[in-house]
Amino acid sequence: MSGKPRLHYFNGRGRMEPIRWLLAAAGVEFEETYVEKKEDFKKLQKDGSLLFQQLPLVEIDGMKMVQTRAILNYIATKHNLYGKDLKERALIDMYVEGMFDLNELLMKHGYLPANEKDQHFADMMDKAENRYFPVFEKVLKDHGKDFLVGNQLSRADVQLLEIILMAEEWKPDVLAKFPLLQSFKARISNIPTIKKFLQPGSQRKHLVREEEVSKVISIFY
Ligand code: GSN
């Protein structure tokens, strides 16, 4: 038997946050080792832990896994959060890839220099409100079920809640035009494992603060 998964990343959201969310939703306890400075990152690179010399790294079931999507695919499959057949999985993949594209914009916003923020904000919110959220609102409307795919919780639901909450941090009324996403948010937030993860003191990370940006950048560049 392996112990708890161990996550290696900086003490912030970045690419590790969807992994934290998925483990938490699956009810899996995990431990974290924070990469605090460039030397910590270099040490992992030198000791051969990082297949492509990049983070995130997750030690899980005797493996040293890298590549965010590979890690999420493994956890989702292991914990039955990846649909019941090939077609459900294909739908989940499409939805989740769209969510990754929006997530990339949301994640990047906090790290941008002041003179790029306004333009990026407008683009990010235009995509959230006019490209991505309408799709998920329509999915819920068309099938009338509680979850995005197959009427059972999947990784797509978990990741959608994560990006809804991130988008609301930048624009609190971002769901104003999406009543079904509002009820989806309330419903998924109330699933016991997720509810627990949303409580203060959990391993969920906060939005990057201005004063943390240069520290994070200095680790990788
Ligand atoms: O999704 C993934 O895990 C990879 N396709 C990308 C991983 C990645 O870019 N990791 C960064 C740090 S996390 N934030 O972006 C990284 O390790 N950068 C250093 C480098 O040499 O690429």
PDB file of C-alpha atoms and ligand atoms in Angstrom:
ATOM      1  CA  MET A   1       0.000   0.000   0.000  1.00  0.00           C
ATOM      2  CA  SER A   2       1.235   3.455  -0.878  1.00  0.00           C
ATOM      3  CA  GLY A   3       0.760   6.351   1.491  1.00  0.00           C
ATOM      4  CA  LYS A   4      -0.910   9.640   0.763  1.00  0.00           C
ATOM      5  CA  PRO A   5      -0.076  11.404  -2.510  1.00  0.00           C
ATOM      6  CA  ARG A   6       2.595  14.067  -2.102  1.00  0.00           C
ATOM      7  CA  LEU A   7       2.311  17.242  -4.153  1.00  0.00           C
ATOM      8  CA  HIS A   8       5.413  19.260  -5.033  1.00  0.00           C
ATOM      9  CA  TYR A   9       4.712  22.835  -6.100  1.00  0.00           C
ATOM     10  CA  PHE A  10       4.919  26.386  -4.827  1.00  0.00           C
ATOM     11  CA  ASN A  11       2.481  27.391  -2.105  1.00  0.00           C
ATOM     12  CA  GLY A  12      -0.073  28.799  -4.500  1.00  0.00           C
ATOM     13  CA  ARG A  13      -2.631  27.809  -7.094  1.00  0.00           C
ATOM     14  CA  GLY A  14      -1.044  27.723 -10.526  1.00  0.00           C
ATOM     15  CA  ARG A  15      -1.260  24.430 -12.357  1.00  0.00           C
ATOM     16  CA  MET A  16      -1.495  22.396  -9.153  1.00  0.00           C
ATOM     17  CA  GLU A  17      -4.826  23.817  -7.972  1.00  0.00           C
ATOM     18  CA  PRO A  18      -7.103  21.640 -10.173  1.00  0.00           C
ATOM     19  CA  ILE A  19      -5.184  18.622  -8.841  1.00  0.00           C
ATOM     20  CA  ARG A  20      -5.794  19.713  -5.240  1.00  0.00           C
ATOM     21  CA  TRP A  21      -9.473  20.193  -6.069  1.00  0.00           C
ATOM     22  CA  LEU A  22      -9.850  16.784  -7.691  1.00  0.00           C
ATOM     23  CA  LEU A  23      -8.119  14.930  -4.855  1.00  0.00           C
ATOM     24  CA  ALA A  24     -10.230  16.798  -2.310  1.00  0.00           C
ATOM     25  CA  ALA A  25     -13.457  16.051  -4.214  1.00  0.00           C
ATOM     26  CA  ALA A  26     -12.490  12.370  -4.360  1.00  0.00           C
ATOM     27  CA  GLY A  27     -11.981  12.431  -0.591  1.00  0.00           C
ATOM     28  CA  VAL A  28      -8.256  11.683  -0.892  1.00  0.00           C
ATOM     29  CA  GLU A  29      -5.974  13.158   1.749  1.00  0.00           C
ATOM     30  CA  PHE A  30      -2.695  14.515   0.407  1.00  0.00           C
ATOM     31  CA  GLU A  31       0.521  16.051   1.612  1.00  0.00           C
ATOM     32  CA  GLU A  32       2.436  18.935   0.123  1.00  0.00           C
ATOM     33  CA  THR A  33       6.076  19.907  -0.151  1.00  0.00           C
ATOM     34  CA  TYR A  34       6.441  23.531  -1.144  1.00  0.00           C
ATOM     35  CA  VAL A  35       9.078  24.673  -3.567  1.00  0.00           C
ATOM     36  CA  GLU A  36       9.988  27.972  -1.911  1.00  0.00           C
ATOM     37  CA  LYS A  37      12.948  29.104  -3.969  1.00  0.00           C
ATOM     38  CA  LYS A  38      14.882  28.446  -7.148  1.00  0.00           C
ATOM     39  CA  GLU A  39      17.315  26.090  -5.369  1.00  0.00           C
ATOM     40  CA  ASP A  40      14.421  23.814  -4.308  1.00  0.00           C
ATOM     41  CA  PHE A  41      13.292  23.629  -7.937  1.00  0.00           C
ATOM     42  CA  LYS A  42      16.852  23.024  -9.173  1.00  0.00           C
ATOM     43  CA  LYS A  43      17.282  20.205  -6.651  1.00  0.00           C
ATOM     44  CA  LEU A  44      14.219  18.390  -8.003  1.00  0.00           C
ATOM     45  CA  GLN A  45      15.492  18.895 -11.539  1.00  0.00           C
ATOM     46  CA  LYS A  46      18.933  17.569 -10.640  1.00  0.00           C
ATOM     47  CA  ASP A  47      17.760  14.495  -8.741  1.00  0.00           C
ATOM     48  CA  GLY A  48      15.829  13.249 -11.771  1.00  0.00           C
ATOM     49  CA  SER A  49      12.348  13.645 -10.266  1.00  0.00           C
ATOM     50  CA  LEU A  50      11.001  15.774 -13.103  1.00  0.00           C
ATOM     51  CA  LEU A  51      10.579  14.000 -16.429  1.00  0.00           C
ATOM     52  CA  PHE A  52      10.525  17.250 -18.405  1.00  0.00           C
ATOM     53  CA  GLN A  53      12.242  19.433 -15.767  1.00  0.00           C
ATOM     54  CA  GLN A  54       8.896  21.029 -14.900  1.00  0.00           C
ATOM     55  CA  LEU A  55       6.414  21.171 -12.049  1.00  0.00           C
ATOM     56  CA  PRO A  56       3.794  20.130 -10.954  1.00  0.00           C
ATOM     57  CA  LEU A  57       5.108  16.825  -9.583  1.00  0.00           C
ATOM     58  CA  VAL A  58       2.824  14.400  -7.758  1.00  0.00           C
ATOM     59  CA  GLU A  59       4.149  11.305  -6.061  1.00  0.00           C
ATOM     60  CA  ILE A  60       1.271   8.871  -6.151  1.00  0.00           C
ATOM     61  CA  ASP A  61       0.969   5.076  -5.988  1.00  0.00           C
ATOM     62  CA  GLY A  62       4.730   4.612  -6.350  1.00  0.00           C
ATOM     63  CA  MET A  63       4.969   6.921  -9.393  1.00  0.00           C
ATOM     64  CA  LYS A  64       6.495  10.332  -9.842  1.00  0.00           C
ATOM     65  CA  MET A  65       3.888  11.899 -12.086  1.00  0.00           C
ATOM     66  CA  VAL A  66       4.334  15.126 -14.032  1.00  0.00           C
ATOM     67  CA  GLN A  67       2.131  16.860 -16.620  1.00  0.00           C
ATOM     68  CA  THR A  68      -1.025  18.335 -15.111  1.00  0.00           C
ATOM     69  CA  ARG A  69      -3.432  16.611 -17.474  1.00  0.00           C
ATOM     70  CA  ALA A  70      -1.804  13.172 -17.051  1.00  0.00           C
ATOM     71  CA  ILE A  71      -2.035  13.543 -13.284  1.00  0.00           C
ATOM     72  CA  LEU A  72      -5.689  14.622 -13.430  1.00  0.00           C
ATOM     73  CA  ASN A  73      -6.543  11.790 -15.860  1.00  0.00           C
ATOM     74  CA  TYR A  74      -5.042   9.266 -13.470  1.00  0.00           C
ATOM     75  CA  ILE A  75      -6.837  10.585 -10.391  1.00  0.00           C
ATOM     76  CA  ALA A  76     -10.154  10.926 -12.250  1.00  0.00           C
ATOM     77  CA  THR A  77      -9.965   7.371 -13.607  1.00  0.00           C
ATOM     78  CA  LYS A  78      -8.913   5.897 -10.281  1.00  0.00           C
ATOM     79  CA  HIS A  79     -11.774   7.584  -8.424  1.00  0.00           C
ATOM     80  CA  ASN A  80     -14.492   7.040 -11.009  1.00  0.00           C
ATOM     81  CA  LEU A  81     -14.799  10.712 -11.909  1.00  0.00           C
ATOM     82  CA  TYR A  82     -14.251  10.224 -15.638  1.00  0.00           C
ATOM     83  CA  GLY A  83     -17.609   9.042 -17.006  1.00  0.00           C
ATOM     84  CA  LYS A  84     -18.963   5.534 -17.420  1.00  0.00           C
ATOM     85  CA  ASP A  85     -18.030   4.919 -21.054  1.00  0.00           C
ATOM     86  CA  LEU A  86     -15.915   6.210 -23.928  1.00  0.00           C
ATOM     87  CA  LYS A  87     -18.480   8.755 -25.118  1.00  0.00           C
ATOM     88  CA  GLU A  88     -19.026  10.243 -21.676  1.00  0.00           C
ATOM     89  CA  ARG A  89     -15.274  10.489 -21.381  1.00  0.00           C
ATOM     90  CA  ALA A  90     -15.054  12.257 -24.748  1.00  0.00           C
ATOM     91  CA  LEU A  91     -17.622  14.824 -23.589  1.00  0.00           C
ATOM     92  CA  ILE A  92     -15.805  15.301 -20.287  1.00  0.00           C
ATOM     93  CA  ASP A  93     -12.530  15.800 -22.186  1.00  0.00           C
ATOM     94  CA  MET A  94     -14.062  18.467 -24.425  1.00  0.00           C
ATOM     95  CA  TYR A  95     -15.614  20.334 -21.509  1.00  0.00           C
ATOM     96  CA  VAL A  96     -12.470  20.122 -19.406  1.00  0.00           C
ATOM     97  CA  GLU A  97     -10.207  21.324 -22.240  1.00  0.00           C
ATOM     98  CA  GLY A  98     -12.446  24.384 -22.630  1.00  0.00           C
ATOM     99  CA  MET A  99     -12.168  24.922 -18.887  1.00  0.00           C
ATOM    100  CA  PHE A 100      -8.363  24.678 -19.095  1.00  0.00           C
ATOM    101  CA  ASP A 101      -8.369  27.399 -21.746  1.00  0.00           C
ATOM    102  CA  LEU A 102     -10.402  29.709 -19.524  1.00  0.00           C
ATOM    103  CA  ASN A 103      -8.372  28.671 -16.484  1.00  0.00           C
ATOM    104  CA  GLU A 104      -5.183  29.696 -18.288  1.00  0.00           C
ATOM    105  CA  LEU A 105      -6.582  33.228 -18.689  1.00  0.00           C
ATOM    106  CA  LEU A 106      -7.808  33.423 -15.089  1.00  0.00           C
ATOM    107  CA  MET A 107      -4.550  32.054 -13.694  1.00  0.00           C
ATOM    108  CA  LYS A 108      -2.400  34.437 -15.732  1.00  0.00           C
ATOM    109  CA  HIS A 109      -4.292  37.593 -14.774  1.00  0.00           C
ATOM    110  CA  GLY A 110      -2.758  37.975 -11.319  1.00  0.00           C
ATOM    111  CA  TYR A 111       0.770  37.723 -12.745  1.00  0.00           C
ATOM    112  CA  LEU A 112       0.470  40.372 -15.448  1.00  0.00           C
ATOM    113  CA  PRO A 113       2.178  43.779 -15.300  1.00  0.00           C
ATOM    114  CA  ALA A 114      -0.198  46.656 -14.507  1.00  0.00           C
ATOM    115  CA  ASN A 115      -0.197  48.025 -18.062  1.00  0.00           C
ATOM    116  CA  GLU A 116      -1.493  44.720 -19.499  1.00  0.00           C
ATOM    117  CA  LYS A 117      -4.179  44.029 -16.920  1.00  0.00           C
ATOM    118  CA  ASP A 118      -7.121  46.027 -18.334  1.00  0.00           C
ATOM    119  CA  GLN A 119      -6.946  44.564 -21.818  1.00  0.00           C
ATOM    120  CA  HIS A 120      -6.476  41.057 -20.447  1.00  0.00           C
ATOM    121  CA  PHE A 121      -9.357  41.489 -18.001  1.00  0.00           C
ATOM    122  CA  ALA A 122     -11.716  42.511 -20.802  1.00  0.00           C
ATOM    123  CA  ASP A 123     -10.692  39.527 -22.946  1.00  0.00           C
ATOM    124  CA  MET A 124     -10.895  37.067 -20.035  1.00  0.00           C
ATOM    125  CA  MET A 125     -14.372  38.203 -18.993  1.00  0.00           C
ATOM    126  CA  ASP A 126     -15.600  38.317 -22.577  1.00  0.00           C
ATOM    127  CA  LYS A 127     -14.511  34.683 -22.984  1.00  0.00           C
ATOM    128  CA  ALA A 128     -16.020  33.667 -19.635  1.00  0.00           C
ATOM    129  CA  GLU A 129     -19.391  35.340 -20.271  1.00  0.00           C
ATOM    130  CA  ASN A 130     -19.739  34.899 -24.008  1.00  0.00           C
ATOM    131  CA  ARG A 131     -17.829  31.757 -24.887  1.00  0.00           C
ATOM    132  CA  TYR A 132     -17.443  29.292 -22.002  1.00  0.00           C
ATOM    133  CA  PHE A 133     -20.213  29.844 -19.436  1.00  0.00           C
ATOM    134  CA  PRO A 134     -22.995  29.902 -22.090  1.00  0.00           C
ATOM    135  CA  VAL A 135     -21.885  26.441 -23.225  1.00  0.00           C
ATOM    136  CA  PHE A 136     -22.150  24.949 -19.746  1.00  0.00           C
ATOM    137  CA  GLU A 137     -25.438  26.745 -19.040  1.00  0.00           C
ATOM    138  CA  LYS A 138     -26.838  25.213 -22.244  1.00  0.00           C
ATOM    139  CA  VAL A 139     -25.558  21.725 -21.409  1.00  0.00           C
ATOM    140  CA  LEU A 140     -27.406  21.850 -18.074  1.00  0.00           C
ATOM    141  CA  LYS A 141     -30.526  23.323 -19.694  1.00  0.00           C
ATOM    142  CA  ASP A 142     -30.662  20.780 -22.524  1.00  0.00           C
ATOM    143  CA  HIS A 143     -30.439  17.654 -20.387  1.00  0.00           C
ATOM    144  CA  GLY A 144     -32.007  19.068 -17.224  1.00  0.00           C
ATOM    145  CA  LYS A 145     -29.761  17.018 -14.950  1.00  0.00           C
ATOM    146  CA  ASP A 146     -27.726  17.965 -11.904  1.00  0.00           C
ATOM    147  CA  PHE A 147     -24.277  17.251 -13.339  1.00  0.00           C
ATOM    148  CA  LEU A 148     -22.595  18.091 -16.636  1.00  0.00           C
ATOM    149  CA  VAL A 149     -22.213  14.516 -17.860  1.00  0.00           C
ATOM    150  CA  GLY A 150     -24.099  11.290 -17.171  1.00  0.00           C
ATOM    151  CA  ASN A 151     -25.989  12.459 -14.108  1.00  0.00           C
ATOM    152  CA  GLN A 152     -23.169  11.658 -11.747  1.00  0.00           C
ATOM    153  CA  LEU A 153     -20.317  13.737 -10.383  1.00  0.00           C
ATOM    154  CA  SER A 154     -17.321  13.891 -12.712  1.00  0.00           C
ATOM    155  CA  ARG A 155     -14.063  15.812 -12.895  1.00  0.00           C
ATOM    156  CA  ALA A 156     -15.818  18.250 -15.241  1.00  0.00           C
ATOM    157  CA  ASP A 157     -18.186  19.354 -12.448  1.00  0.00           C
ATOM    158  CA  VAL A 158     -15.325  19.777 -10.020  1.00  0.00           C
ATOM    159  CA  GLN A 159     -13.289  21.844 -12.449  1.00  0.00           C
ATOM    160  CA  LEU A 160     -16.280  23.953 -13.488  1.00  0.00           C
ATOM    161  CA  LEU A 161     -16.960  24.904  -9.873  1.00  0.00           C
ATOM    162  CA  GLU A 162     -13.288  25.788  -9.461  1.00  0.00           C
ATOM    163  CA  ILE A 163     -13.285  28.160 -12.446  1.00  0.00           C
ATOM    164  CA  ILE A 164     -16.650  29.691 -11.528  1.00  0.00           C
ATOM    165  CA  LEU A 165     -15.248  30.626  -8.115  1.00  0.00           C
ATOM    166  CA  MET A 166     -12.047  31.979  -9.706  1.00  0.00           C
ATOM    167  CA  ALA A 167     -14.012  34.071 -12.198  1.00  0.00           C
ATOM    168  CA  GLU A 168     -16.206  35.433  -9.389  1.00  0.00           C
ATOM    169  CA  GLU A 169     -13.104  36.615  -7.546  1.00  0.00           C
ATOM    170  CA  TRP A 170     -12.417  38.962 -10.458  1.00  0.00           C
ATOM    171  CA  LYS A 171     -16.068  39.763 -11.233  1.00  0.00           C
ATOM    172  CA  PRO A 172     -18.561  38.868  -8.486  1.00  0.00           C
ATOM    173  CA  ASP A 173     -21.619  39.033 -10.763  1.00  0.00           C
ATOM    174  CA  VAL A 174     -20.108  36.955 -13.571  1.00  0.00           C
ATOM    175  CA  LEU A 175     -22.938  34.377 -13.241  1.00  0.00           C
ATOM    176  CA  ALA A 176     -25.705  36.998 -13.370  1.00  0.00           C
ATOM    177  CA  LYS A 177     -26.953  35.786 -16.755  1.00  0.00           C
ATOM    178  CA  PHE A 178     -26.601  32.088 -15.942  1.00  0.00           C
ATOM    179  CA  PRO A 179     -29.299  30.869 -13.537  1.00  0.00           C
ATOM    180  CA  LEU A 180     -28.520  27.188 -14.027  1.00  0.00           C
ATOM    181  CA  LEU A 181     -24.847  27.747 -13.314  1.00  0.00           C
ATOM    182  CA  GLN A 182     -25.859  29.577 -10.138  1.00  0.00           C
ATOM    183  CA  SER A 183     -27.813  26.552  -8.905  1.00  0.00           C
ATOM    184  CA  PHE A 184     -25.040  24.226 -10.153  1.00  0.00           C
ATOM    185  CA  LYS A 185     -22.555  26.204  -8.055  1.00  0.00           C
ATOM    186  CA  ALA A 186     -24.719  25.879  -4.936  1.00  0.00           C
ATOM    187  CA  ARG A 187     -25.323  22.151  -5.524  1.00  0.00           C
ATOM    188  CA  ILE A 188     -21.716  21.140  -6.209  1.00  0.00           C
ATOM    189  CA  SER A 189     -20.424  23.327  -3.364  1.00  0.00           C
ATOM    190  CA  ASN A 190     -22.635  21.329  -1.045  1.00  0.00           C
ATOM    191  CA  ILE A 191     -21.155  17.901  -1.817  1.00  0.00           C
ATOM    192  CA  PRO A 192     -19.548  16.968   1.523  1.00  0.00           C
ATOM    193  CA  THR A 193     -15.944  16.513   0.322  1.00  0.00           C
ATOM    194  CA  ILE A 194     -16.119  19.745  -1.668  1.00  0.00           C
ATOM    195  CA  LYS A 195     -17.875  21.610   1.115  1.00  0.00           C
ATOM    196  CA  LYS A 196     -15.001  20.630   3.377  1.00  0.00           C
ATOM    197  CA  PHE A 197     -12.433  21.851   0.833  1.00  0.00           C
ATOM    198  CA  LEU A 198     -14.221  25.206   0.664  1.00  0.00           C
ATOM    199  CA  GLN A 199     -13.909  25.735   4.417  1.00  0.00           C
ATOM    200  CA  PRO A 200     -11.166  28.057   5.683  1.00  0.00           C
ATOM    201  CA  GLY A 201      -8.046  26.133   6.706  1.00  0.00           C
ATOM    202  CA  SER A 202      -8.270  23.549   3.904  1.00  0.00           C
ATOM    203  CA  GLN A 203      -5.446  22.985   1.412  1.00  0.00           C
ATOM    204  CA  ARG A 204      -7.195  25.199  -1.120  1.00  0.00           C
ATOM    205  CA  LYS A 205      -4.950  28.104  -2.110  1.00  0.00           C
ATOM    206  CA  HIS A 206      -5.845  31.773  -2.236  1.00  0.00           C
ATOM    207  CA  LEU A 207      -5.697  34.113  -5.200  1.00  0.00           C
ATOM    208  CA  VAL A 208      -2.125  35.207  -5.813  1.00  0.00           C
ATOM    209  CA  ARG A 209      -1.314  38.444  -3.990  1.00  0.00           C
ATOM    210  CA  GLU A 210       0.608  41.292  -5.559  1.00  0.00           C
ATOM    211  CA  GLU A 211       3.574  40.792  -3.202  1.00  0.00           C
ATOM    212  CA  GLU A 212       3.869  37.062  -4.036  1.00  0.00           C
ATOM    213  CA  VAL A 213       4.169  37.461  -7.785  1.00  0.00           C
ATOM    214  CA  SER A 214       7.887  38.195  -7.962  1.00  0.00           C
ATOM    215  CA  LYS A 215       8.697  35.321  -5.597  1.00  0.00           C
ATOM    216  CA  VAL A 216       6.835  32.806  -7.782  1.00  0.00           C
ATOM    217  CA  ILE A 217       8.409  34.180 -10.954  1.00  0.00           C
ATOM    218  CA  SER A 218      11.888  33.990  -9.408  1.00  0.00           C
ATOM    219  CA  ILE A 219      11.500  30.248  -8.788  1.00  0.00           C
ATOM    220  CA  PHE A 220      11.024  29.416 -12.445  1.00  0.00           C
ATOM    221  CA  TYR A 221      12.962  32.146 -14.298  1.00  0.00           C
TER     222      TYR A 221
HETATM  223  O1  GSN B   1       0.765  20.967 -17.640  1.00  0.00           O
HETATM  224  C1  GSN B   1       1.951  20.759 -17.346  1.00  0.00           C
HETATM  225  O2  GSN B   1       2.273  20.256 -16.273  1.00  0.00           O
HETATM  226  C2  GSN B   1       3.016  21.143 -18.361  1.00  0.00           C
HETATM  227  N1  GSN B   1       2.491  20.990 -19.687  1.00  0.00           N
HETATM  228  C3  GSN B   1       3.509  22.535 -18.155  1.00  0.00           C
HETATM  229  C4  GSN B   1       4.215  22.669 -16.843  1.00  0.00           C
HETATM  230  C5  GSN B   1       4.880  24.015 -16.621  1.00  0.00           C
HETATM  231  O3  GSN B   1       4.889  24.872 -17.490  1.00  0.00           O
HETATM  232  N2  GSN B   1       5.416  24.194 -15.406  1.00  0.00           N
HETATM  233  C6  GSN B   1       6.134  25.393 -15.027  1.00  0.00           C
HETATM  234  C7  GSN B   1       5.800  25.772 -13.616  1.00  0.00           C
HETATM  235  S1  GSN B   1       4.114  25.828 -13.285  1.00  0.00           S
HETATM  236  N3  GSN B   1       3.531  27.170 -14.036  1.00  0.00           N
HETATM  237  O4  GSN B   1       3.431  27.520 -15.066  1.00  0.00           O
HETATM  238  C8  GSN B   1       7.593  25.071 -15.057  1.00  0.00           C
HETATM  239  O5  GSN B   1       8.041  24.089 -14.498  1.00  0.00           O
HETATM  240  N4  GSN B   1       8.369  25.945 -15.713  1.00  0.00           N
HETATM  241  C9  GSN B   1       9.780  25.818 -15.796  1.00  0.00           C
HETATM  242  C10 GSN B   1      10.214  25.294 -17.133  1.00  0.00           C
HETATM  243  O6  GSN B   1      11.447  25.114 -17.288  1.00  0.00           O
HETATM  244  O7  GSN B   1       9.371  25.037 -18.007  1.00  0.00           O
END
